[in-house]
C-alpha positions as YAML, in Angstrom:
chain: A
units: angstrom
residues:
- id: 1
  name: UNK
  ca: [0.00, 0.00, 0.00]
- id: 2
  name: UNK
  ca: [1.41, 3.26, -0.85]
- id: 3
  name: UNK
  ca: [1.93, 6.15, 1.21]
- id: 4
  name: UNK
  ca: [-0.20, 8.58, -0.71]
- id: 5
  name: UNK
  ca: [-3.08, 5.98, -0.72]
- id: 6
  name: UNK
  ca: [-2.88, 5.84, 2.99]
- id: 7
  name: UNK
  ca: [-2.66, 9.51, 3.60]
- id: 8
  name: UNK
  ca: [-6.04, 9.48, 1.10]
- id: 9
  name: UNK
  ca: [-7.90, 6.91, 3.22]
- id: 10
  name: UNK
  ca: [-6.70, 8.48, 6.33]
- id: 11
  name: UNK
  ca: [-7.85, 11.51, 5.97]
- id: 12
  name: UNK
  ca: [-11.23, 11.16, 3.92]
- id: 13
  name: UNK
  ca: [-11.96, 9.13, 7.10]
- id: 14
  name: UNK
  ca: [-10.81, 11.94, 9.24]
- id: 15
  name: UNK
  ca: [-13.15, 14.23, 6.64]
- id: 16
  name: UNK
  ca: [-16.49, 11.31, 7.41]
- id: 17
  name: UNK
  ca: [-15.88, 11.36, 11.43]
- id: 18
  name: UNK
  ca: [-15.91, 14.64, 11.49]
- id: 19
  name: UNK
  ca: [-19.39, 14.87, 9.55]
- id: 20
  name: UNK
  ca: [-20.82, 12.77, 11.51]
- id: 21
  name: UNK
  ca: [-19.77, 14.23, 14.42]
- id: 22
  name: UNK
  ca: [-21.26, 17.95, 14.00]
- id: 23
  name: UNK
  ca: [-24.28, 16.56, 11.97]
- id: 24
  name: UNK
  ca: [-26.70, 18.88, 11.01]
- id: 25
  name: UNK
  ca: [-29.95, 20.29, 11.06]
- id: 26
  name: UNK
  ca: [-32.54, 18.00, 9.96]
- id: 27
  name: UNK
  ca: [-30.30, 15.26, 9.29]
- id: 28
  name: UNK
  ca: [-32.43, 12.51, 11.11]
- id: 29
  name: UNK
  ca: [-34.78, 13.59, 8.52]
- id: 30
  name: UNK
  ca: [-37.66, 12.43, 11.17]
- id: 31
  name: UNK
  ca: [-41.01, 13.98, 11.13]
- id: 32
  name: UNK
  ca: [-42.68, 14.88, 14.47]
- id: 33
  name: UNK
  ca: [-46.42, 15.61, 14.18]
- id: 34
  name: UNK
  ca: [-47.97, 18.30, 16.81]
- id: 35
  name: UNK
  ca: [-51.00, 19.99, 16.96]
- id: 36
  name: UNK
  ca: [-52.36, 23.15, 18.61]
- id: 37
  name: UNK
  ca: [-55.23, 25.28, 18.78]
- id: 38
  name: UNK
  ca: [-55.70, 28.69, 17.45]
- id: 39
  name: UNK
  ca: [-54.32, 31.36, 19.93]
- id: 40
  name: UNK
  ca: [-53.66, 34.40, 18.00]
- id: 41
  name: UNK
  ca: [-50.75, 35.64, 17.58]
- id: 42
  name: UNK
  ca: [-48.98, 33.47, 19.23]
- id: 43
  name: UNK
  ca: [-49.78, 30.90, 17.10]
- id: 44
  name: UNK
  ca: [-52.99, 30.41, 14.86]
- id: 45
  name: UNK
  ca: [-53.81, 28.43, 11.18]
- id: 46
  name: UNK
  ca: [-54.24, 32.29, 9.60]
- id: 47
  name: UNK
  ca: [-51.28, 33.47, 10.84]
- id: 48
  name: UNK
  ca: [-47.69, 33.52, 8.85]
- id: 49
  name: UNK
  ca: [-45.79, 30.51, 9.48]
- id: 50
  name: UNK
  ca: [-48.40, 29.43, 11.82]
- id: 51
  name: UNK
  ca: [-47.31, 32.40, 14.27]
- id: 52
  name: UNK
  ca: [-44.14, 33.40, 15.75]
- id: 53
  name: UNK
  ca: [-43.94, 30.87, 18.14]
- id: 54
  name: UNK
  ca: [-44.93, 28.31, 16.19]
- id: 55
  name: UNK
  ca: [-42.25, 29.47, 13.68]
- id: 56
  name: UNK
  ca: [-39.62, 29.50, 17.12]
- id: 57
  name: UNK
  ca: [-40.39, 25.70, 17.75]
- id: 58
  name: UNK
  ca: [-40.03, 24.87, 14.04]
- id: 59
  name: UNK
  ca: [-36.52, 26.20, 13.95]
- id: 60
  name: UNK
  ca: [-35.22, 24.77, 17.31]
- id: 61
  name: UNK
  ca: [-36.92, 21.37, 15.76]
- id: 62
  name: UNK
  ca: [-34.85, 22.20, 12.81]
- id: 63
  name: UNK
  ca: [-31.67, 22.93, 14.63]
- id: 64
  name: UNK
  ca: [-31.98, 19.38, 16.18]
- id: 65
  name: UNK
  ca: [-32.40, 17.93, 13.16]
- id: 66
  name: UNK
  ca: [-35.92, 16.85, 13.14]
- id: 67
  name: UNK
  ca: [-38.96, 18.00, 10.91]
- id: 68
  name: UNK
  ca: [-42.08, 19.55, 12.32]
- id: 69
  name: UNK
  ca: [-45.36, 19.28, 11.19]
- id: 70
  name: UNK
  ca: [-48.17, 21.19, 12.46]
- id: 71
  name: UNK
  ca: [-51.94, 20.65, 12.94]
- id: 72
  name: UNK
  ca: [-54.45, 23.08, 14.04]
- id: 73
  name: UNK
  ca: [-57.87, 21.91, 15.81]
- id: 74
  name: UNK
  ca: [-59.62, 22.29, 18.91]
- id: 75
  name: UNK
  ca: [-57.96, 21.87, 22.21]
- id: 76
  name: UNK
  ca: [-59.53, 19.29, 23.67]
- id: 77
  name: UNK
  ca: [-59.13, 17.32, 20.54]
- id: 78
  name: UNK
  ca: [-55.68, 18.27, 20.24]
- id: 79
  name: UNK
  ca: [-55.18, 17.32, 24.10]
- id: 80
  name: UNK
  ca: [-56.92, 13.80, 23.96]
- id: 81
  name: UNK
  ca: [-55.08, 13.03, 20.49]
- id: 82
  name: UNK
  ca: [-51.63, 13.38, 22.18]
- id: 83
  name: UNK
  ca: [-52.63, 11.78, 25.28]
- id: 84
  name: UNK
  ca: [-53.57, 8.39, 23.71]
- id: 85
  name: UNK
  ca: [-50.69, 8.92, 21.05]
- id: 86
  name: UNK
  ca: [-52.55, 9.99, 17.71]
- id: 87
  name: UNK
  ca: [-50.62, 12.86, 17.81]
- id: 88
  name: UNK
  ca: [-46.69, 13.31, 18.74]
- id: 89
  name: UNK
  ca: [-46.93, 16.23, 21.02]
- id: 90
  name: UNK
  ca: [-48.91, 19.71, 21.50]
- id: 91
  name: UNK
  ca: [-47.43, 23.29, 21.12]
- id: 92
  name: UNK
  ca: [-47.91, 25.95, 23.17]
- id: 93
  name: UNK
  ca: [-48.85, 24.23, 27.00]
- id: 94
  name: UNK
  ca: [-48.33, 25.56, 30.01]
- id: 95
  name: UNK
  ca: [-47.51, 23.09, 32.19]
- id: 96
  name: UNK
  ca: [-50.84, 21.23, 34.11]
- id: 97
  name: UNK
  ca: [-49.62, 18.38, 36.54]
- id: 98
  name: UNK
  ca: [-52.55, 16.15, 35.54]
- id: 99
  name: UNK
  ca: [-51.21, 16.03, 32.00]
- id: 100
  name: UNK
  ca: [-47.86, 14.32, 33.42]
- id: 101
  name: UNK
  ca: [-48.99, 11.26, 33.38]
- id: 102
  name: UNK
  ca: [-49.81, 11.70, 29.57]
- id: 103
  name: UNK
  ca: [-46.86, 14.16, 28.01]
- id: 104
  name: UNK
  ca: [-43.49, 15.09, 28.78]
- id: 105
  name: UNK
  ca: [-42.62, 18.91, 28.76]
- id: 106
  name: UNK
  ca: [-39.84, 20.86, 27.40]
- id: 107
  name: UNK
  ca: [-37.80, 23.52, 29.09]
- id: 108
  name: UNK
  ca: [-39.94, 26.79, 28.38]
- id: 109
  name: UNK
  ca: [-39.86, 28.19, 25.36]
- id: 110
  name: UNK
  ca: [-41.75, 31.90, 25.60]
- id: 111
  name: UNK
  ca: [-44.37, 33.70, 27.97]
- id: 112
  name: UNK
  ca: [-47.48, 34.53, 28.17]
- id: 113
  name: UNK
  ca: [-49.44, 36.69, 30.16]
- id: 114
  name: UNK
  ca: [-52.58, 35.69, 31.81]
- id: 115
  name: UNK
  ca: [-54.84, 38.41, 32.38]
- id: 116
  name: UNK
  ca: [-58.53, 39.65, 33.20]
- id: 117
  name: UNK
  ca: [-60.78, 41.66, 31.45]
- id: 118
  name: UNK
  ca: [-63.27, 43.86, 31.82]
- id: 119
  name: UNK
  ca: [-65.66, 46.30, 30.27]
- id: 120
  name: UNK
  ca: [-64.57, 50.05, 30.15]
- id: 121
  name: UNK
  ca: [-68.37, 51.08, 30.77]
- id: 122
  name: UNK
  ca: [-67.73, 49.29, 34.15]
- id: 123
  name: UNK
  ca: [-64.49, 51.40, 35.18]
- id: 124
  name: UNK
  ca: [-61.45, 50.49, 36.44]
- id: 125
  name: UNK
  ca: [-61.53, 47.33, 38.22]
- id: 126
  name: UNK
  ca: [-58.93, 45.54, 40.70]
- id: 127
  name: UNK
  ca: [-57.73, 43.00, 42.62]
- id: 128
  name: UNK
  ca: [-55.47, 42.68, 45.60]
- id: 129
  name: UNK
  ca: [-56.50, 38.44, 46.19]
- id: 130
  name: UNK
  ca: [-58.63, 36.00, 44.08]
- id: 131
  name: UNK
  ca: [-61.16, 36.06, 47.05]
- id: 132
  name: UNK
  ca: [-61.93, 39.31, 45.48]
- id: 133
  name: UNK
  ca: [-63.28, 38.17, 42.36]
- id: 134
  name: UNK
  ca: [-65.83, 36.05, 44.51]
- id: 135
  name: UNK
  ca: [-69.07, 37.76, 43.16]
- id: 136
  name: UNK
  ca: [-68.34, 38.20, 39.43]
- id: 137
  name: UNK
  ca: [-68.74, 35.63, 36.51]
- id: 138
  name: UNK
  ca: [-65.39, 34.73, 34.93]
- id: 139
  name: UNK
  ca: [-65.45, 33.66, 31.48]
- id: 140
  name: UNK
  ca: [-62.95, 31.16, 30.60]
- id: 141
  name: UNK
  ca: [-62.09, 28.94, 27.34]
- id: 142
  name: UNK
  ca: [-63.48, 24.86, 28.03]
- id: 143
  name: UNK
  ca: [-61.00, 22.47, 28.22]
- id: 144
  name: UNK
  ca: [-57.76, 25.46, 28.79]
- id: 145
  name: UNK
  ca: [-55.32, 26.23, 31.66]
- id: 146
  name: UNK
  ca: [-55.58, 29.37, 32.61]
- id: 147
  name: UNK
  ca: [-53.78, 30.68, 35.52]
- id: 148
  name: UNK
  ca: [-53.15, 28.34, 38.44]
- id: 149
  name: UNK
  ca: [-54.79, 30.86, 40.43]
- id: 150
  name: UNK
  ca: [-58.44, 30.74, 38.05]
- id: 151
  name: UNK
  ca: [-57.14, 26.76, 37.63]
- id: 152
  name: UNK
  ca: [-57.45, 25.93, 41.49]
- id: 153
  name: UNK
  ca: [-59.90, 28.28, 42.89]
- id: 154
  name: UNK
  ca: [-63.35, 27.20, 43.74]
- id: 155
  name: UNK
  ca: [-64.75, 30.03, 45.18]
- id: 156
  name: UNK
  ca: [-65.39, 31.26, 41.84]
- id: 157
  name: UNK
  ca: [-68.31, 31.36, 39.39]
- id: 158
  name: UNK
  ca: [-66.80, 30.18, 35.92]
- id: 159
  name: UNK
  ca: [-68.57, 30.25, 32.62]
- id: 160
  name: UNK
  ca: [-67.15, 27.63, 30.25]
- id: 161
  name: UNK
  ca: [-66.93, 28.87, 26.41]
- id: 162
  name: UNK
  ca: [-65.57, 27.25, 23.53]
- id: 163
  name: UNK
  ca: [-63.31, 29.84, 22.21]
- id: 164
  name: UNK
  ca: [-61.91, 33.35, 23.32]
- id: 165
  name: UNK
  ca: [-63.67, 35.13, 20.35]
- id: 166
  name: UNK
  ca: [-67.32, 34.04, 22.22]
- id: 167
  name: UNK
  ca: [-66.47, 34.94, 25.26]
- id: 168
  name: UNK
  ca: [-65.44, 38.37, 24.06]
- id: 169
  name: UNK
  ca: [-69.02, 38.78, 23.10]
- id: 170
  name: UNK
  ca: [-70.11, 37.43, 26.12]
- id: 171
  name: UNK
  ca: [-68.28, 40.19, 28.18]
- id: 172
  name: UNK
  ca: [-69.96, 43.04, 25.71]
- id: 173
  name: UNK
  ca: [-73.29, 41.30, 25.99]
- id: 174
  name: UNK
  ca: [-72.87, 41.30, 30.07]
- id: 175
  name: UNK
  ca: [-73.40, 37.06, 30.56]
- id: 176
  name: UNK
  ca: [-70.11, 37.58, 32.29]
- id: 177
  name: UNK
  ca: [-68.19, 40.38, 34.16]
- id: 178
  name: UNK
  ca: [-64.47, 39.05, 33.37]
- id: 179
  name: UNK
  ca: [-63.08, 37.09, 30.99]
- id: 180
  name: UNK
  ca: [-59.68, 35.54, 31.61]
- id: 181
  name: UNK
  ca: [-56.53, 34.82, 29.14]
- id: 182
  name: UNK
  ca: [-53.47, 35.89, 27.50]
- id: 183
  name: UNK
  ca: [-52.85, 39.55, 27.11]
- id: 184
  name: UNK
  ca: [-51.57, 39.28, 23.97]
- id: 185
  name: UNK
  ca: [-54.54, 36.87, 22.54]
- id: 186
  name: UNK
  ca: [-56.79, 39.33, 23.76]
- id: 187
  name: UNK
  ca: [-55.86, 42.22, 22.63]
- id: 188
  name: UNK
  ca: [-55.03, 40.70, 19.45]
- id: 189
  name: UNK
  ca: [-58.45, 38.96, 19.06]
- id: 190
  name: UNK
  ca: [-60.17, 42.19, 19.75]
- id: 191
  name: UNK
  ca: [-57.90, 43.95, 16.29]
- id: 192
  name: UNK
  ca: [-58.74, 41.77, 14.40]
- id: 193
  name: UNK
  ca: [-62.24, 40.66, 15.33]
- id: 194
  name: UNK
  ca: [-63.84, 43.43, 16.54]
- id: 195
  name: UNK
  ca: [-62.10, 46.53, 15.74]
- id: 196
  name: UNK
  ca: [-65.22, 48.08, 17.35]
- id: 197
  name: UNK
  ca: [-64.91, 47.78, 20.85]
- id: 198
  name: UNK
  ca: [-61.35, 48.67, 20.45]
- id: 199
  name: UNK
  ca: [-60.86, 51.08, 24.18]
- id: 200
  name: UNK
  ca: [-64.26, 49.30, 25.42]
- id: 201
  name: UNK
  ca: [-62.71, 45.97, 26.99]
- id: 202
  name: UNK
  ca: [-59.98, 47.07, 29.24]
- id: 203
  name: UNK
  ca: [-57.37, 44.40, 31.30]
- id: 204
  name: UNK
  ca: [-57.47, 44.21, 34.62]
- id: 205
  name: UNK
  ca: [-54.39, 45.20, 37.21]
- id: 206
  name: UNK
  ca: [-52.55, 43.47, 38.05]
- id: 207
  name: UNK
  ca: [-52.18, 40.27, 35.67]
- id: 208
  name: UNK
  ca: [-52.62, 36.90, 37.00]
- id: 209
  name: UNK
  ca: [-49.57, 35.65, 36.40]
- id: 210
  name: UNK
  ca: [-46.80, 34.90, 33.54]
- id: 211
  name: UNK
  ca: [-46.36, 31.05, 32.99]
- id: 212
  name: UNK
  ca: [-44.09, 29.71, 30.50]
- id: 213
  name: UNK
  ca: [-45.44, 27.88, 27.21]
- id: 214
  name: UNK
  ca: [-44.04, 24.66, 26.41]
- id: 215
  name: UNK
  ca: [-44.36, 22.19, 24.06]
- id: 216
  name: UNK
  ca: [-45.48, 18.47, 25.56]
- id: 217
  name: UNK
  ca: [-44.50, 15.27, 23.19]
- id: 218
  name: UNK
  ca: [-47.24, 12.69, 24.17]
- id: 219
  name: UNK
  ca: [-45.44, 9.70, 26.19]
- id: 220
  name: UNK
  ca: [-46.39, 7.11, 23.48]
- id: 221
  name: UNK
  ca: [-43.86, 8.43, 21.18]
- id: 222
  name: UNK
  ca: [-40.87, 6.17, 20.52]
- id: 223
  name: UNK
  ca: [-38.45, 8.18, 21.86]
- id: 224
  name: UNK
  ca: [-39.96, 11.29, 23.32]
- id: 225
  name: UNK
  ca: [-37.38, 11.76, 26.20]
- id: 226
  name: UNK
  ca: [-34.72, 11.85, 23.26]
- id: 227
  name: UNK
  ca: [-36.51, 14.01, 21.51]
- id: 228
  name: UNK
  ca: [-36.93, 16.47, 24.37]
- id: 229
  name: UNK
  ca: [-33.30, 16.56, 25.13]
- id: 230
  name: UNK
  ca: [-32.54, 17.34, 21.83]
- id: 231
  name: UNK
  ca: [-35.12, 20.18, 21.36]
- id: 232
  name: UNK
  ca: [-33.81, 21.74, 24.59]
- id: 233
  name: UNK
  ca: [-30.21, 21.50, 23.67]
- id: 234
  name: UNK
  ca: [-31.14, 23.36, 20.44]
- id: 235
  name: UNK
  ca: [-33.95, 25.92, 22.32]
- id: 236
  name: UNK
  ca: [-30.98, 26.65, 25.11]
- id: 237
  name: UNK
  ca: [-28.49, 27.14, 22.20]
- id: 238
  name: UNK
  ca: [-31.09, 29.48, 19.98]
- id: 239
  name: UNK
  ca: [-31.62, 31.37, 23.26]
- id: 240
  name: UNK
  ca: [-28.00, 32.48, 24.65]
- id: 241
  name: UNK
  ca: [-27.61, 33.21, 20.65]
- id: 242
  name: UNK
  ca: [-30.43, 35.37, 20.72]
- id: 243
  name: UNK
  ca: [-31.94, 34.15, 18.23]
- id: 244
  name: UNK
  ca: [-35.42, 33.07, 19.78]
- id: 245
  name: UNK
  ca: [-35.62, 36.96, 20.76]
- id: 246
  name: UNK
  ca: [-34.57, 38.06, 17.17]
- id: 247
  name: UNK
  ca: [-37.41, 35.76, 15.78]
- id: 248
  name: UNK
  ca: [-40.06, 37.05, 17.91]
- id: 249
  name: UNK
  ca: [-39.07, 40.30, 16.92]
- id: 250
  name: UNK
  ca: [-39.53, 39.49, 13.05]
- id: 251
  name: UNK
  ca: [-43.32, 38.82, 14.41]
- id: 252
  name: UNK
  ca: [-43.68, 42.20, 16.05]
- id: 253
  name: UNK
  ca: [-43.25, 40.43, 19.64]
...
């Protein structure tokens, strides 16, 4: 065997090892299916890219070197789907510990802001203890988390609806006095929706709370711890880089 053979083996094989080594994005070429429900604008079916966090989970997928796919329907669909393993995961939980059992979370990947609202007509309305909101009708989403504090309070008259956008008229139609979500949705829902009553449905001080959204792979995936620790690596990478930041900022965020 000659020497410049050798050196040619030796060091395509050096070339190879280091390929393999690094990898890159996408190269597992694996498809992972979640599903969400619209929550404009943080992510929604009408929005671009699905939203701008859907469009931060399908790069840190990316950077991992998986593929995502992304289904919209109704949350409770979406919920029972991953639970019993229809479905690879959900985007865009906050973290319930009844759903344990069922899904395995990732490290956070944004905030939101939980927050109640009110009518303007009413004036400005606060809060110093959940006790407080004892005597009004809160109108939440069916099937949602909300904030812990809504979540595990039964002192509290709630009025189940099946989407944001009805219980938005239910506030101007006084069937309830509050309505409860996030900030953004809100606010966003009401631009869009019902540019009229823009200044007429007011949030509520101070706001509930700020829990991290995460994304939850259903347990019955092959591999869903895996694929966890590889999202996170790539999601804590993406955010000392400043890229998750730089990507919300593309949206506006």
């Amino acid at each position: 065997m000659s020497w410049n053979f050798s050196f040619s083996r030796t060091l395509t094989c050096i070339v190879l090892s280091l390929t393999c080594g690094f990898g890159f994005a996408g190269e597992k070429n694996i498809t992972i299916n979640m599903v969400t429900v619209d929550w404009e604008p943080y992510y929604g079916s009408h929005l671009r890219n699905g939203g701008f966090f859907s469009d931060i989970c399908r790069e840190v997928f990316y950077r991992a070197g998986y593929t995502m796919k992304l289904t919209f329907m109704p949350w409770a669909r979406a919920l029972k789907g991953t639970f019993v393993g229809k479905y690879d995961g959900i985007l865009g939980s906050y973290y319930v510990k009844e759903r344990v059992p069922y899904v395995f979370y990732s490290i956070p990947v944004y905030y939101a802001e939980e927050t109640l609202f009110s009518r303007a007509e009413d004036g400005p309305r606060n809060y110093t203890s959940i006790s407080d909101l004892s005597n009004y009708r809160l109108g939440i989403i069916t099937g949602h988390s909300h904030s812990k504090k809504i979540d595990y309070a039964n002192n509290l008259t709630k009025v189940s609806a099946p989407s944001l956008e009805i219980n938005i008229k239910r506030l101007m139609a006084n069937r309830v006095d509050l309505i409860v979500s996030g900030k953004l949705a809100v606010l966003n829902s009401i631009n869009v929706n019902f540019p009229e009553w823009k200044g007429k449905i007011l949030p509520v001080e101070p706001a509930l709370e700020s829990p991290p959204l995460y994304i939850a792979l259903s347990r019955k995936l092959k591999g869903h711890k895996k694929v966890i620790s590889d999202f996170n690596q790539a999601l804590n990478n993406m955010k000392k880089s400043g890229e998750v930041d730089n990507i919300a900022k593309r949206y506006g965020f």
